Tab-separated table of C-alpha atoms in Angstrom:
chain	number	residue	atom	x	y	z
A	1010	MET	CA	0.000	0.000	0.000
A	1011	ARG	CA	1.380	3.391	-1.014
A	1012	LEU	CA	1.470	5.937	1.780
A	1013	GLY	CA	2.452	8.853	-0.460
A	1014	SER	CA	1.031	10.587	-3.496
A	1015	ASP	CA	2.697	11.582	-6.765
A	1016	LEU	CA	1.605	15.091	-7.785
A	1017	SER	CA	4.325	15.672	-10.349
A	1018	GLY	CA	1.784	15.653	-13.156
A	1019	LEU	CA	0.298	18.883	-11.824
A	1020	ASN	CA	3.007	21.459	-12.398
A	1021	ALA	CA	2.951	25.234	-12.303
A	1022	GLY	CA	3.123	25.640	-16.064
A	1023	ALA	CA	0.653	26.673	-18.721
A	1024	SER	CA	-1.450	23.503	-18.300
A	1025	SER	CA	-2.260	24.395	-14.696
A	1026	VAL	CA	-3.090	27.976	-15.667
A	1027	ALA	CA	-5.611	26.663	-18.173
A	1028	LEU	CA	-7.500	25.030	-15.310
A	1029	GLY	CA	-8.312	28.443	-13.878
A	1030	LEU	CA	-8.671	29.849	-10.375
A	1031	SER	CA	-11.261	29.182	-7.678
A	1032	ILE	CA	-11.688	31.941	-5.084
A	1033	VAL	CA	-13.030	30.494	-1.830
A	1034	VAL	CA	-14.718	33.011	0.474
A	1035	PRO	CA	-16.139	31.751	3.801
A	1036	VAL	CA	-18.908	34.114	4.932
A	1037	PHE	CA	-20.672	34.424	8.269
A	1038	ASN	CA	-23.161	37.270	8.728
A	1039	GLU	CA	-21.566	39.299	5.909
A	1040	ALA	CA	-24.805	40.516	4.283
A	1041	ALA	CA	-23.877	44.202	4.547
A	1042	GLY	CA	-20.659	43.942	2.570
A	1043	LEU	CA	-21.202	40.944	0.287
A	1044	PRO	CA	-22.536	42.791	-2.819
A	1045	ALA	CA	-19.622	45.262	-2.789
A	1046	LEU	CA	-17.099	42.437	-2.366
A	1047	HIS	CA	-18.658	40.514	-5.243
A	1048	ASN	CA	-18.406	43.536	-7.536
A	1049	ARG	CA	-14.694	43.821	-6.716
A	1050	LEU	CA	-14.187	40.119	-7.409
A	1051	SER	CA	-15.978	40.433	-10.748
A	1052	THR	CA	-13.630	43.268	-11.700
A	1053	LEU	CA	-10.675	41.160	-10.569
A	1054	ALA	CA	-11.845	38.218	-12.683
A	1055	ALA	CA	-11.993	40.415	-15.775
A	1056	THR	CA	-8.459	41.659	-15.106
A	1057	LEU	CA	-7.079	38.126	-14.651
A	1058	ARG	CA	-8.800	36.900	-17.784
A	1059	GLN	CA	-7.377	39.764	-19.814
A	1060	ARG	CA	-3.833	39.471	-18.457
A	1061	TYR	CA	-3.388	35.711	-18.050
A	1062	GLY	CA	-6.347	34.157	-19.847
A	1063	LEU	CA	-7.350	32.844	-16.435
A	1064	ALA	CA	-10.953	31.686	-15.974
A	1065	CYS	CA	-12.235	32.351	-12.457
A	1066	GLU	CA	-14.996	31.232	-10.167
A	1067	VAL	CA	-15.941	32.328	-6.671
A	1068	VAL	CA	-17.169	29.867	-4.058
A	1069	TYR	CA	-19.102	31.516	-1.250
A	1070	VAL	CA	-19.393	29.197	1.751
A	1071	ASP	CA	-22.151	30.337	4.084
A	1072	ASP	CA	-21.190	29.033	7.524
A	1073	GLY	CA	-24.635	29.119	9.120
A	1074	SER	CA	-25.233	32.872	8.909
A	1075	ALA	CA	-28.128	34.287	10.925
A	1076	ASP	CA	-28.702	37.307	8.658
A	1077	ALA	CA	-29.533	37.624	4.957
A	1078	THR	CA	-26.089	36.496	3.743
A	1079	LEU	CA	-27.389	33.346	2.056
A	1080	SER	CA	-30.291	35.019	0.240
A	1081	ILE	CA	-27.999	37.778	-1.032
A	1082	ALA	CA	-25.382	35.247	-2.169
A	1083	ARG	CA	-28.018	33.293	-4.129
A	1084	ASN	CA	-28.771	36.351	-6.259
A	1085	LEU	CA	-25.263	37.617	-6.948
A	1086	PRO	CA	-24.771	38.030	-10.711
A	1087	ALA	CA	-22.284	35.880	-12.596
A	1088	ASN	CA	-20.720	38.809	-14.438
A	1089	GLY	CA	-17.521	37.415	-15.889
A	1090	ILE	CA	-17.077	34.998	-12.994
A	1091	ASP	CA	-18.787	31.710	-12.135
A	1092	VAL	CA	-20.577	31.794	-8.800
A	1093	GLN	CA	-21.021	28.868	-6.437
A	1094	VAL	CA	-22.945	29.186	-3.192
A	1095	VAL	CA	-22.402	26.433	-0.629
A	1096	SER	CA	-24.620	26.689	2.448
A	1097	LEU	CA	-23.620	24.588	5.459
A	1098	SER	CA	-26.308	23.085	7.663
A	1099	ARG	CA	-25.054	25.035	10.688
A	1100	ASN	CA	-22.058	27.008	11.887
A	1101	PHE	CA	-19.181	24.524	11.738
A	1102	GLY	CA	-16.387	27.100	12.072
A	1103	LYS	CA	-13.965	28.662	9.643
A	1104	GLU	CA	-11.735	25.607	9.247
A	1105	ALA	CA	-14.718	23.528	8.108
A	1106	ALA	CA	-15.867	26.314	5.776
A	1107	LEU	CA	-12.412	26.477	4.191
A	1108	LEU	CA	-12.467	22.732	3.610
A	1109	ALA	CA	-15.976	22.890	2.139
A	1110	GLY	CA	-14.803	25.549	-0.290
A	1111	LEU	CA	-11.746	23.490	-1.208
A	1112	ASP	CA	-13.884	20.404	-1.821
A	1113	HIS	CA	-16.279	22.304	-4.091
A	1114	ALA	CA	-13.649	24.262	-6.039
A	1115	ARG	CA	-13.884	23.220	-9.699
A	1116	ARG	CA	-10.855	25.067	-11.073
A	1117	GLY	CA	-7.204	24.142	-10.615
A	1118	ALA	CA	-5.650	26.752	-8.347
A	1119	VAL	CA	-7.456	27.843	-5.180
A	1120	LEU	CA	-7.332	31.200	-3.428
A	1121	PHE	CA	-8.680	31.635	0.103
A	1122	MET	CA	-9.788	35.036	1.377
A	1123	ASP	CA	-12.107	36.486	4.030
A	1124	GLY	CA	-15.417	38.103	3.238
A	1125	ASP	CA	-15.132	41.122	5.543
A	1126	GLY	CA	-13.132	43.277	3.124
A	1127	GLN	CA	-9.819	43.088	5.002
A	1128	HIS	CA	-8.327	40.922	2.256
A	1129	ALA	CA	-8.229	43.292	-0.693
A	1130	PRO	CA	-9.111	41.624	-4.035
A	1131	GLU	CA	-6.660	44.004	-5.692
A	1132	LEU	CA	-3.797	42.140	-3.972
A	1133	VAL	CA	-4.874	38.875	-5.600
A	1134	GLU	CA	-3.309	39.936	-8.900
A	1135	LYS	CA	0.075	40.064	-7.162
A	1136	LEU	CA	-0.415	36.604	-5.681
A	1137	VAL	CA	-1.396	35.226	-9.077
A	1138	SER	CA	1.711	36.804	-10.618
A	1139	HIS	CA	3.974	34.965	-8.164
A	1140	TRP	CA	2.186	31.723	-9.044
A	1141	ILE	CA	2.135	32.047	-12.833
A	1142	ASP	CA	5.184	34.207	-13.576
A	1143	ASP	CA	7.505	32.998	-10.793
A	1144	GLY	CA	6.344	29.395	-10.462
A	1145	TYR	CA	5.494	29.334	-6.741
A	1146	ASP	CA	2.978	26.748	-5.556
A	1147	VAL	CA	1.930	28.456	-2.332
A	1148	VAL	CA	1.791	32.240	-2.127
A	1149	TYR	CA	0.725	33.332	1.346
A	1150	THR	CA	0.227	36.727	2.905
A	1151	ALA	CA	1.408	37.903	6.304
A	1152	LYS	CA	0.920	41.060	8.309
A	1153	ALA	CA	3.719	43.502	7.596
A	1154	HIS	CA	3.767	44.635	11.236
A	1155	ARG	CA	1.761	44.649	14.463
A	1156	ASP	CA	2.681	48.133	15.631
A	1157	ASN	CA	-0.977	49.068	16.097
A	1158	GLU	CA	-1.696	46.140	18.428
A	1159	PRO	CA	-1.289	46.071	22.231
A	1160	ARG	CA	2.064	44.925	23.520
A	1161	LEU	CA	0.511	41.997	25.383
A	1162	ARG	CA	-1.127	40.682	22.225
A	1163	ARG	CA	2.103	40.976	20.244
A	1164	ALA	CA	3.943	39.034	22.936
A	1165	ALA	CA	1.209	36.390	22.949
A	1166	VAL	CA	1.439	35.988	19.164
A	1167	ARG	CA	5.226	35.603	19.300
A	1168	GLY	CA	4.873	33.063	22.097
A	1169	PHE	CA	2.284	31.084	20.133
A	1170	TYR	CA	4.465	30.782	17.034
A	1171	ALA	CA	7.543	30.013	19.105
A	1172	MET	CA	5.697	27.175	20.824
A	1173	ILE	CA	4.029	25.691	17.749
A	1174	ASN	CA	7.307	25.762	15.798
A	1175	TRP	CA	9.370	24.344	18.657
A	1176	GLY	CA	10.878	21.107	17.373
A	1177	ALA	CA	8.753	21.163	14.204
A	1178	ARG	CA	10.432	20.093	10.971
A	1179	GLN	CA	8.210	22.366	8.879
A	1180	LYS	CA	7.890	25.793	10.476
A	1181	ILE	CA	4.709	27.862	10.249
A	1182	PRO	CA	5.581	31.399	9.111
A	1183	GLU	CA	4.878	33.960	11.807
A	1184	ASP	CA	1.909	36.285	11.170
A	1185	ALA	CA	0.818	34.265	8.119
A	1186	GLY	CA	-2.935	34.257	7.562
A	1187	ASP	CA	-5.530	32.308	5.626
A	1188	PHE	CA	-5.293	34.731	2.688
A	1189	ARG	CA	-3.207	32.614	0.315
A	1190	LEU	CA	-3.108	31.043	-3.131
A	1191	LEU	CA	-2.414	27.365	-3.804
A	1192	SER	CA	-1.397	26.025	-7.190
A	1193	PRO	CA	-3.318	23.003	-8.560
A	1194	ARG	CA	-0.860	20.491	-7.116
A	1195	ALA	CA	-0.705	22.271	-3.751
A	1196	ALA	CA	-4.515	22.319	-3.608
A	1197	ALA	CA	-4.584	18.621	-4.550
A	1198	ALA	CA	-2.079	17.864	-1.773
A	1199	LEU	CA	-4.203	19.727	0.768
A	1200	LYS	CA	-7.254	17.698	-0.252
A	1201	LEU	CA	-5.379	14.462	0.454
A	1202	LEU	CA	-4.872	15.262	4.146
A	1203	PRO	CA	-7.520	13.221	6.008
A	1204	GLU	CA	-7.482	14.657	9.535
A	1205	ARG	CA	-10.647	16.159	10.986
A	1206	ASN	CA	-8.993	18.485	13.497
A	1207	ARG	CA	-7.600	20.857	10.931
A	1208	PHE	CA	-5.305	23.843	11.339
A	1209	PHE	CA	-5.254	25.384	7.890
A	1210	LYS	CA	-2.170	27.562	8.353
A	1211	GLY	CA	-0.156	24.601	9.543
A	1212	LEU	CA	-1.382	22.190	6.874
A	1213	ALA	CA	-0.731	24.676	4.067
A	1214	SER	CA	2.864	24.976	5.287
A	1215	TRP	CA	3.325	21.260	5.952
A	1216	ILE	CA	2.599	20.187	2.355
A	1217	GLY	CA	5.804	21.914	1.241
A	1218	PHE	CA	6.411	22.883	-2.418
A	1219	ARG	CA	7.819	26.293	-3.336
A	1220	GLN	CA	6.313	28.908	-1.049
A	1221	PHE	CA	6.538	32.690	-1.154
A	1222	ARG	CA	5.595	35.301	1.446
A	1223	VAL	CA	3.856	38.580	0.587
A	1224	ASP	CA	3.674	41.179	3.354
A	1225	TYR	CA	0.601	43.357	3.399
A	1226	GLU	CA	-1.394	45.661	5.627
A	1227	PRO	CA	-4.960	44.388	6.252
A	1228	ALA	CA	-7.605	46.877	5.216
A	1229	PRO	CA	-10.195	48.058	7.772
A	1230	ARG	CA	-13.382	46.031	7.927
A	1231	THR	CA	-15.925	47.376	5.471
A	1232	HIS	CA	-18.827	46.584	7.800
A	1233	GLY	CA	-19.731	45.093	11.147
A	1234	PHE	CA	-17.254	44.064	13.799
A	1235	THR	CA	-14.993	41.119	14.431
A	1236	THR	CA	-16.329	38.108	16.313
A	1237	PHE	CA	-12.866	37.029	17.466
A	1238	SER	CA	-12.802	37.984	21.134
A	1239	ALA	CA	-9.798	37.372	23.369
A	1240	GLY	CA	-11.367	34.193	24.719
A	1241	ARG	CA	-12.075	32.865	21.250
A	1242	LEU	CA	-8.551	33.659	20.079
A	1243	ILE	CA	-7.167	31.730	23.048
A	1244	GLY	CA	-9.422	28.821	22.168
A	1245	LEU	CA	-8.281	28.869	18.549
A	1246	SER	CA	-4.661	28.982	19.690
A	1247	ILE	CA	-5.210	25.891	21.838
A	1248	GLU	CA	-6.913	24.165	18.901
A	1249	GLY	CA	-4.004	25.004	16.639
A	1250	LEU	CA	-1.390	23.843	19.120
A	1251	THR	CA	-3.058	20.531	19.923
A	1252	SER	CA	-3.961	19.845	16.287
A	1253	PHE	CA	-0.555	20.549	14.799
A	1254	SER	CA	2.110	20.386	17.486
A	1255	VAL	CA	3.244	18.187	20.371
A	1256	ALA	CA	4.985	21.126	22.041
A	1257	PRO	CA	2.514	21.258	24.988
A	1258	LEU	CA	3.253	17.599	25.753
A	1259	ARG	CA	6.973	18.274	25.658
A	1260	ILE	CA	6.548	21.266	27.954
A	1261	ALA	CA	4.524	19.109	30.337
A	1262	SER	CA	7.309	16.504	30.342
A	1263	LEU	CA	9.968	19.147	30.977
A	1264	LEU	CA	7.871	20.700	33.734
A	1265	GLY	CA	7.447	17.310	35.355
A	1266	ALA	CA	11.186	16.669	35.149
A	1267	ALA	CA	11.960	20.106	36.617
A	1268	LEU	CA	9.485	19.540	39.449
A	1269	ALA	CA	10.944	16.109	40.193
A	1270	LEU	CA	14.458	17.585	40.252
A	1271	GLY	CA	13.318	20.382	42.541
A	1272	ALA	CA	11.676	17.884	44.902
A	1273	PHE	CA	14.836	15.782	44.930
A	1274	LEU	CA	17.028	18.776	45.749
A	1275	PHE	CA	14.566	19.908	48.422
A	1276	GLY	CA	14.712	16.429	49.940
A	1277	LEU	CA	18.515	16.552	49.976
A	1278	SER	CA	18.428	19.927	51.740
A	1279	ILE	CA	16.134	18.514	54.422
A	1280	LEU	CA	18.449	15.565	54.966
A	1281	TRP	CA	21.449	17.881	55.147
A	1282	GLU	CA	19.861	20.135	57.761
A	1283	THR	CA	18.688	17.143	59.803
A	1284	TRP	CA	21.839	15.028	59.760
A	1285	VAL	CA	24.528	17.679	59.655
A	1286	GLY	CA	22.980	20.681	61.346
A	1287	GLY	CA	20.707	18.792	63.691
A	1288	LYS	CA	17.821	21.106	62.832
A	1289	SER	CA	14.217	19.985	62.765
A	1290	VAL	CA	12.540	21.193	59.579
A	1291	PRO	CA	8.936	22.393	60.123
A	1292	GLY	CA	6.683	19.940	58.345
A	1293	TYR	CA	3.276	21.520	57.794
A	1294	PRO	CA	4.147	24.586	55.644
A	1295	SER	CA	6.628	22.753	53.446
A	1296	LEU	CA	4.259	19.803	53.118
A	1297	MET	CA	1.314	21.956	52.070
A	1298	VAL	CA	3.330	23.993	49.575
A	1299	GLY	CA	4.768	20.825	48.075
A	1300	MET	CA	1.378	19.124	47.818
A	1301	MET	CA	-0.272	22.167	46.226
A	1302	THR	CA	2.568	22.577	43.739
A	1303	ILE	CA	2.580	18.938	42.735
A	1304	GLY	CA	-1.227	18.815	42.566
A	1305	GLY	CA	-1.418	21.904	40.377
A	1306	VAL	CA	1.222	20.635	37.989
A	1307	GLN	CA	-0.460	17.238	37.761
A	1308	LEU	CA	-3.830	18.793	36.956
A	1309	LEU	CA	-2.190	20.949	34.306
A	1310	MET	CA	-0.558	17.913	32.730
A	1311	ILE	CA	-3.806	15.944	32.859
A	1312	GLY	CA	-5.559	18.818	31.104
A	1313	ILE	CA	-2.926	18.929	28.353
A	1314	VAL	CA	-3.094	15.181	27.838
A	1315	GLY	CA	-6.903	15.425	27.872
A	1316	GLU	CA	-6.829	17.876	24.967
A	1317	TYR	CA	-4.880	15.388	22.883
A	1318	ILE	CA	-7.098	12.487	23.924
A	1319	GLY	CA	-10.090	14.546	22.813
A	1320	LYS	CA	-8.456	15.012	19.409
A	1321	ILE	CA	-7.834	11.266	19.164
A	1322	LEU	CA	-11.480	10.564	20.049
A	1323	SER	CA	-12.647	12.995	17.390
A	1324	GLU	CA	-10.473	11.311	14.765
A	1325	LEU	CA	-11.692	7.836	15.779
A	1326	LYS	CA	-15.347	8.882	15.544
A	1327	ALA	CA	-14.645	9.986	11.959
A	1328	ARG	CA	-17.669	12.263	11.804
A	1329	PRO	CA	-18.032	14.415	8.677
A	1330	ILE	CA	-16.390	17.811	9.078
A	1331	TYR	CA	-19.397	19.592	7.593
A	1332	PHE	CA	-22.806	19.033	5.995
A	1333	VAL	CA	-24.010	21.002	2.979
A	1334	ALA	CA	-27.675	21.974	3.178
A	1335	GLU	CA	-27.834	23.830	-0.135
A	1336	HIS	CA	-25.600	24.184	-3.182
A	1337	SER	CA	-26.092	26.324	-6.269
A	1338	VAL	CA	-23.936	27.063	-9.314
A	1339	ARG	CA	-24.283	29.974	-11.721
A	1340	GLN	CA	-22.206	29.992	-14.902
A	1341	SER	CA	-20.696	33.183	-16.303
A	1342	ASP	CA	-21.259	32.009	-19.890
A	1343	PRO	CA	-23.670	34.564	-21.420
A	1344	THR	CA	-25.464	31.790	-23.309
A	1345	ALA	CA	-26.163	29.916	-20.096
A	1346	ASP	CA	-29.163	30.392	-17.871
A	1347	VAL	CA	-28.437	33.265	-15.512
A	1348	GLY	CA	-31.723	33.087	-13.672
A	1349	PRO	CA	-32.105	31.802	-10.144
A	1350	ALA	CA	-29.751	28.898	-9.692
A	1351	LYS	CA	-31.147	25.469	-9.276
A	1352	GLN	CA	-30.860	24.237	-5.721
A	1353	SER	CA	-29.723	20.711	-4.990
A	1354	ALA	CA	-29.328	18.754	-1.815
A	1355	ALA	CA	-25.772	17.780	-0.960
A	1356	GLU	CA	-24.681	14.226	-0.587
């Protein structure tokens, strides 16, 4: 049984360009800004077709929106760009929405971008240039700087990347986001990864191939407000760490070793004071401090191991990552039917 996959037939040449580009946009309560974003993507598609002969489609993945996002997406015109609308049965989270978009992409290369306007469509032309003209398989964007963020958050971000990359063979670029382009073979490689606990930034780096970084400054949100609170960001960080790195387990092991060494040295000091100095060491305070320290560390380690056991349980259950409740396709061909798209139930 082969445990690898040969993707050499999908190169970054003219044949892969002929397959076109799928733009995957996960949306969640983005009704206010979706029409304006779609107009910008239609303009982008015309530019890419004129410059590279690149056919484009956009795949909007509605991740259980509670507003009118889905109804607006159904009626977006296919002006020079094919339009797919994939509606999930509930809110499964961004990682699931990204995978749903990847699974439904019909073109060769795949570009992922947010639907809140912070990922400027005008930058896509630069990413496409690095793919087609320079031959890179993965072109990812990263924040140019974090000068406008609080010092505590910047330190937390640096700590997160330092931990997740500790001992990793394939490093995750710091400040890299989900706004990235994958060539046909890179997209095919990403589809072959079977895990259900997915960390997109890590997986897109792990597949390898030629990768190129583009620094950019995220634009202000065109509407609404972010749903990523501090608590949710911490939760996502824990998900990323436990899904892609064993660093927390290594830290737990090192902490246990350090605690054991400290206890051993403390025991030697007690013996020294008792046998050599003849002093009687008070028992209650040292006993309580030692018990509380050991108990706290043990609970911390149990919690870390529990996170990984939960991931193992999720993988063993093998539940689908998402369910599609509704799927529509609208072709940009002027001879095709451009009326309301036919709705079909997903498998």
